[in-house]
Coordinates of C-alpha atoms and ligand atoms in Angstrom, one line a residue:
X1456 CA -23.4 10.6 -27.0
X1457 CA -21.3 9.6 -23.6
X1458 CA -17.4 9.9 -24.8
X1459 CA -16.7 8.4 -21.2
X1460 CA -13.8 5.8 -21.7
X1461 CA -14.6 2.7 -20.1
X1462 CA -12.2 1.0 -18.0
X1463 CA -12.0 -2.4 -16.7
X1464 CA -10.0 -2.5 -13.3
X1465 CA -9.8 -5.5 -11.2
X1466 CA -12.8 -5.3 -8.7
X1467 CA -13.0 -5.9 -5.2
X1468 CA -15.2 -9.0 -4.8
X1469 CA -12.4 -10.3 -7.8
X1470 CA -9.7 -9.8 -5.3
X1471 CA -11.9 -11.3 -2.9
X1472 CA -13.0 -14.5 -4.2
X1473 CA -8.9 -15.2 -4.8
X1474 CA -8.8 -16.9 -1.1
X1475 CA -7.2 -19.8 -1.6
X1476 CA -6.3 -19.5 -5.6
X1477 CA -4.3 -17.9 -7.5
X1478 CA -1.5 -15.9 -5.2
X1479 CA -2.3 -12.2 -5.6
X1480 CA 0.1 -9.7 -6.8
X1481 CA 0.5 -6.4 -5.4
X1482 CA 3.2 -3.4 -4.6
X1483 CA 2.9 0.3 -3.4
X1484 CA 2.9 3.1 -5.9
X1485 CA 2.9 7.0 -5.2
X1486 CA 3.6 8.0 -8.8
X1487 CA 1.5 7.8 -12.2
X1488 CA 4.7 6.5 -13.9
X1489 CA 5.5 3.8 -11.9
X1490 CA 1.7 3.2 -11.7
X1491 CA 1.7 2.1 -14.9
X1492 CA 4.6 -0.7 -14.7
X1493 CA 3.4 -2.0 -12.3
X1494 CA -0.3 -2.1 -13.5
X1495 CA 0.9 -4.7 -15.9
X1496 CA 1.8 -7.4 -13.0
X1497 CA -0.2 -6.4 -10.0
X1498 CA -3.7 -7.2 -9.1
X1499 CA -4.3 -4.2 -6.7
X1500 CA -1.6 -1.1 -6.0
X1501 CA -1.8 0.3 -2.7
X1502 CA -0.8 4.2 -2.4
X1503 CA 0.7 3.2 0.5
X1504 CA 0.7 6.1 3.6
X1505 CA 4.8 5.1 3.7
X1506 CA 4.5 7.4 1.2
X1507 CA 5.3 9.9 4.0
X1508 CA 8.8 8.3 4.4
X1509 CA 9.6 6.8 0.9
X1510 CA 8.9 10.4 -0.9
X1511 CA 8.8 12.9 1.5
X1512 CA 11.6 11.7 4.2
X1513 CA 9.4 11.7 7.8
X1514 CA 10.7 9.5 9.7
X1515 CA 7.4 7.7 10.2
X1516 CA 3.9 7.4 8.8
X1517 CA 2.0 9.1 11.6
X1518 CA 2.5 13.0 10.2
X1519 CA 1.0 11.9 6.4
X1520 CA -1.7 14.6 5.8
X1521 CA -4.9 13.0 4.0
X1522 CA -4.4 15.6 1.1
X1523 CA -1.1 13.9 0.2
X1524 CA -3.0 10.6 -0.1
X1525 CA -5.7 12.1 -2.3
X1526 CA -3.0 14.0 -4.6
X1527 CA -0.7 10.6 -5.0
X1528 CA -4.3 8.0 -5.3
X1529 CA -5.1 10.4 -8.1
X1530 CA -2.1 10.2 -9.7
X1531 CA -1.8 6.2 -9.4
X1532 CA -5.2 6.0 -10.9
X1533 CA -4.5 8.6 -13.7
X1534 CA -1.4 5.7 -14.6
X1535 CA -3.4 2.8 -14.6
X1536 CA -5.9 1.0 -16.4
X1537 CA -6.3 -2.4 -14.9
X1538 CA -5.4 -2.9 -11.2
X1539 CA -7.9 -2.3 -8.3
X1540 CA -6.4 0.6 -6.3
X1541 CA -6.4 1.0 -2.8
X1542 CA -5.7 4.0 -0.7
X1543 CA -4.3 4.3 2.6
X1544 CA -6.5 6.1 5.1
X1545 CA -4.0 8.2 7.1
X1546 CA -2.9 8.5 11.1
X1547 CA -6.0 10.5 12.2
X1548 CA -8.4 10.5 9.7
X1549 CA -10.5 7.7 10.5
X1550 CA -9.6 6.2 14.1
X1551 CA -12.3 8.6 16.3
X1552 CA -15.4 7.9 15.0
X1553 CA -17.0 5.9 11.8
X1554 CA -18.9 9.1 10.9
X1555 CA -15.4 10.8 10.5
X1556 CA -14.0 8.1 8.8
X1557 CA -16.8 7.8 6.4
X1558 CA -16.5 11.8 5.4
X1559 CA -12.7 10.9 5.1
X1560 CA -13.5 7.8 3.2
X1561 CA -15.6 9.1 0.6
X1562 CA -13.1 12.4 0.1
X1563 CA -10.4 9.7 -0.8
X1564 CA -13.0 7.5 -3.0
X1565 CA -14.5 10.5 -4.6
X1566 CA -11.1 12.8 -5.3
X1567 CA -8.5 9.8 -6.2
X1568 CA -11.2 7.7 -7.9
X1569 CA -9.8 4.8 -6.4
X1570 CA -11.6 1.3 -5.8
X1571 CA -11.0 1.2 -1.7
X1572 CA -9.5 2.0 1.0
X1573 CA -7.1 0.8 3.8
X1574 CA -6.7 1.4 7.6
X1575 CA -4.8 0.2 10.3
X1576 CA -6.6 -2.1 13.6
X1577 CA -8.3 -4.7 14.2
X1578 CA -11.4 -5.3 16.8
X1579 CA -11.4 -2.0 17.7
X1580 CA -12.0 -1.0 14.0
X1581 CA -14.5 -3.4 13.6
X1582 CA -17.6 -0.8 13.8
X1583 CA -16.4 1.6 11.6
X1584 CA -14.9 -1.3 8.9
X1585 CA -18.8 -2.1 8.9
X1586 CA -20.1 1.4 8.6
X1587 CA -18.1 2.2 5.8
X1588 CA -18.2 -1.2 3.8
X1589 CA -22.6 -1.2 4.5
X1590 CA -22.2 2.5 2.9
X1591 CA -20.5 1.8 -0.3
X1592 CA -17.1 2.0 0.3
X1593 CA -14.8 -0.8 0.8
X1594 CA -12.1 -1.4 2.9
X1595 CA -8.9 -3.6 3.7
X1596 CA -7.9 -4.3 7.0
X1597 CA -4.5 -4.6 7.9
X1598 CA -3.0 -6.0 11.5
X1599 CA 0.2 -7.2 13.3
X1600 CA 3.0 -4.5 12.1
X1601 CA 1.1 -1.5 12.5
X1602 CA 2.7 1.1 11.5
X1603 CA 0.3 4.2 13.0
X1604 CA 0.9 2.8 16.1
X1605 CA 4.3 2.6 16.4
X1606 CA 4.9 4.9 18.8
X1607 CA 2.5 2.8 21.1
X1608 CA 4.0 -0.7 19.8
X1609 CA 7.5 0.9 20.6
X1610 CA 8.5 0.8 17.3
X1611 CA 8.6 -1.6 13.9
X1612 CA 8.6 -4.5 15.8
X1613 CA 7.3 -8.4 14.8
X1614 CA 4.1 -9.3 15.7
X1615 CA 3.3 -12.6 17.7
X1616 CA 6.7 -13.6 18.7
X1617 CA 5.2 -14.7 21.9
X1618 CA 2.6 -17.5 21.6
X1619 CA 0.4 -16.0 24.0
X1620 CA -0.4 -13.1 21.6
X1621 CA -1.8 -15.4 19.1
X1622 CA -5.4 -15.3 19.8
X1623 CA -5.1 -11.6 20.7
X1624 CA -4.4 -11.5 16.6
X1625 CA -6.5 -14.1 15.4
X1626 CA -9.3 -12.4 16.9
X1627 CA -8.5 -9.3 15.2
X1628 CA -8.5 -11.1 11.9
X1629 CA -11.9 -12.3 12.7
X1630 CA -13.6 -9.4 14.0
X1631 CA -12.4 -7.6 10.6
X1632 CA -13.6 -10.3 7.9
X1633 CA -16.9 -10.4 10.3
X1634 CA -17.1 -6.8 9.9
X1635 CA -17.0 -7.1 6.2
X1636 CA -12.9 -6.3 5.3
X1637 CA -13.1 -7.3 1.6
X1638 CA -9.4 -8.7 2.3
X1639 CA -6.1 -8.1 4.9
X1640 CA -2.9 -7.3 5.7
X1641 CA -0.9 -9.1 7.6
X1642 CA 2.4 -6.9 8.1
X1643 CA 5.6 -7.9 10.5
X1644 CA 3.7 -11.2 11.9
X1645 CA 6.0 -14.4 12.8
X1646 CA 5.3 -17.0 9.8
X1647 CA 3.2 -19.6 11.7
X1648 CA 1.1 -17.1 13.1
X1649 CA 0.5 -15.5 9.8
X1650 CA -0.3 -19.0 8.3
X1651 CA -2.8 -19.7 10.6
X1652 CA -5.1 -16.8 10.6
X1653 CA -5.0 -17.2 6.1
X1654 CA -6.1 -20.9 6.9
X1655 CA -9.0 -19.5 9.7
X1656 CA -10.5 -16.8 7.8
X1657 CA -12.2 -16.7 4.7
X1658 CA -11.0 -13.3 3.5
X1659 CA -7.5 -13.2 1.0
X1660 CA -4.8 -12.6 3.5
X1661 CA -1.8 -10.1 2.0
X1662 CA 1.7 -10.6 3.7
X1663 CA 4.5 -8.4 4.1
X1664 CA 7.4 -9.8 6.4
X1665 CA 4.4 -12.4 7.3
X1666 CA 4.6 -15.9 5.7
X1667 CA 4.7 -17.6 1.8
X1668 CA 1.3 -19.1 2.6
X1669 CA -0.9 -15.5 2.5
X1670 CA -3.2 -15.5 -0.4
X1671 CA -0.8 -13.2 -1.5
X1672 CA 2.1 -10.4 -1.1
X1673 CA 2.8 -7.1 -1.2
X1674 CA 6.2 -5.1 -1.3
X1675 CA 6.9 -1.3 -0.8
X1676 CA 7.7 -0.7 -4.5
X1677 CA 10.8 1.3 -3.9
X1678 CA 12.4 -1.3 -1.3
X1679 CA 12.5 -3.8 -3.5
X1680 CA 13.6 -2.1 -6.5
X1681 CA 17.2 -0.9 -4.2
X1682 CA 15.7 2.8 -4.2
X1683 CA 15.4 2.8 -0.4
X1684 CA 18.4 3.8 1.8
X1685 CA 17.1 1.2 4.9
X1686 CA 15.0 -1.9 4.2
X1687 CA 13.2 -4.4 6.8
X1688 CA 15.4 -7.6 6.9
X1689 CA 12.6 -9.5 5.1
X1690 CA 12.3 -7.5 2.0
X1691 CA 13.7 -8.9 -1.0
X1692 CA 15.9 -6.8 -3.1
X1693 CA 15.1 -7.4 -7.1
X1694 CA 16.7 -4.4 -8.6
X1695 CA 19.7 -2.1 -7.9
X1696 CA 17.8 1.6 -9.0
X1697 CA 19.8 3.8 -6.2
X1698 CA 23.2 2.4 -7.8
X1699 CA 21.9 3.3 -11.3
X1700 CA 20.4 6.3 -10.6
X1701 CA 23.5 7.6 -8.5
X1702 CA 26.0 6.4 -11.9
X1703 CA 23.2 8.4 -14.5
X1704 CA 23.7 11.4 -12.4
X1705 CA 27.4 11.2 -12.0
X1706 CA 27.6 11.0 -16.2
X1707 CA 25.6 13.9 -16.5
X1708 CA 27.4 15.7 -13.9
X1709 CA 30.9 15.2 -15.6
X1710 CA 29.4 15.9 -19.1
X1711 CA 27.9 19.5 -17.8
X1712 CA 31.3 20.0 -16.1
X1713 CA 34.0 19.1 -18.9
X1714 CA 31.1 20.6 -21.5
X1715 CA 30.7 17.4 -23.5
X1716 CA 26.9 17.9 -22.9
X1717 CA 25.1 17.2 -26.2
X1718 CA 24.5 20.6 -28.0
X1719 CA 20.9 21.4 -29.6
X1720 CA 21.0 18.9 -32.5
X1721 CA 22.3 16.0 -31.0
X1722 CA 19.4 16.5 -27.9
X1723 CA 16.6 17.0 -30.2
X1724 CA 15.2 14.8 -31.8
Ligands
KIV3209 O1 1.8 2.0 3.7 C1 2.2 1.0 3.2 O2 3.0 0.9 2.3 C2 1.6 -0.3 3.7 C3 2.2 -1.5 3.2 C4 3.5 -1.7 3.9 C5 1.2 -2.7 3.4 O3 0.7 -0.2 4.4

């Protein structure tokens, strides 16, 4: 008899058929624990490749090794029960060919056990969006602020603050949902710009720094829980964690220092 434990996650063509309905919830998560709060709110959790600078400190996304996407997608999925997850496909792994991205693909849905995956482009990732969605694997696009290429872009800047850049974007937001993107995001994107493309395409659009009318959001989980040292201007704040992690430390510190630490039967319980 099969012992397998049966789960019931959010599925893609769920998320999918949300254009237009109910605003869909999501944040980052690296970390099983975390996961699994945020699992009780979110419709998808995206182990997000800003990994590379929320955990490990680079100073941008571009050095994240695929590896450290697999070991922190299996972790998120080990912490959750009910949210679709989606993994980041990193700087390099995907970009040269859609035979290359597929191997890379399926190591990420095969080792995390994860429901999709994300990469970074538009047009020019049209092909290999295709290839990998017509092969099983699905896959959110994600445009304007992007990240990978910020060393072309010049840096985090906002996308579309020129007019004349519009249909540059709007065509990348077509060529993906043509291609078969299950859903995207629209990162850094000025808030009419971002508003149009959700009302042209028929894909969920997810905004970060984009606009209120996206099908729905997404936050880096530790930005908005005052974890991060540096957030963008348009993130939110909700919680103060670095100030109450910084004042748990400081009691510990002064109870191992003036030995009012709580001896063995006081600790155990
Ligand atoms: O890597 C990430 O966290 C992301 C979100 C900002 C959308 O791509």
């Amino acid at each position: 008899m099969s012992t397998q434990k049966i789960i019931r996650r959010n599925t893609v063509p769920q998320i999918a058929a949300r254009k237009g309905g109910d605003p869909i919830v999501s944040l980052t998560s690296y970390h099983a624990h975390t996961a699994a709060i945020v699992d009780k709110y979110a419709d998808f959790i995206l182990v997000g490749d800003s990994l590379g600078m929320v955990m490990h400190g680079m100073e941008s996304t571009v050095g994240v090794p695929l590896d450290l996407m697999i070991m922190h997608g299996r972790a998120v999925v080990k912490g959750t029960k009910k949210a679709l997850i989606v993994v980041d496909m990193p700087f390099g792994t995907y970009e040269e060919s859609p035979n290359i991205a597929f191997r890379n693909a399926a190591r990420i849905m095969k080792e995390t056990g994860c429901g999709a995956v994300k990469l970074e482009g538009g047009a020019r990732m049209a092909e290999t969006i295709r290839f990998l969605t017509e092969r099983g694997i699905p896959v959110m696009a994600h445009i304007g602020l992007t990240p990978q290429s910020s060393h072309v872009m010049g840096g985090f800047k906002t996308q579309g603050r020129d007019e004349d850049s519009w249909p540059q974007h709007e065509a990348d937001a077509k060529a993906v949902t043509d291609a078969g993107a299950f859903a995207i995001v629209l990162e850094g994107m000025v808030e009419p710009l971002a508003a149009r493309i959700t009302k042209q395409i028929a894909i969920p659009t997810i905004g970060i720094g984009a606009s209120a009318d996206c099908d729905g959001q997404i936050l880096v989980l530790e930005d908005m829980l005052g974890l991060s040292p540096w957030t963008p201007k348009f993130v939110k704040v909700y919680g103060d964690l670095g100030a109450q992690i910084e004042k748990a430390v400081a009691s510990y510190a002064e109870e191992v220092k003036d030995r009012s630490f709580p001896g063995e039967d006081e600790v155990y319980r």
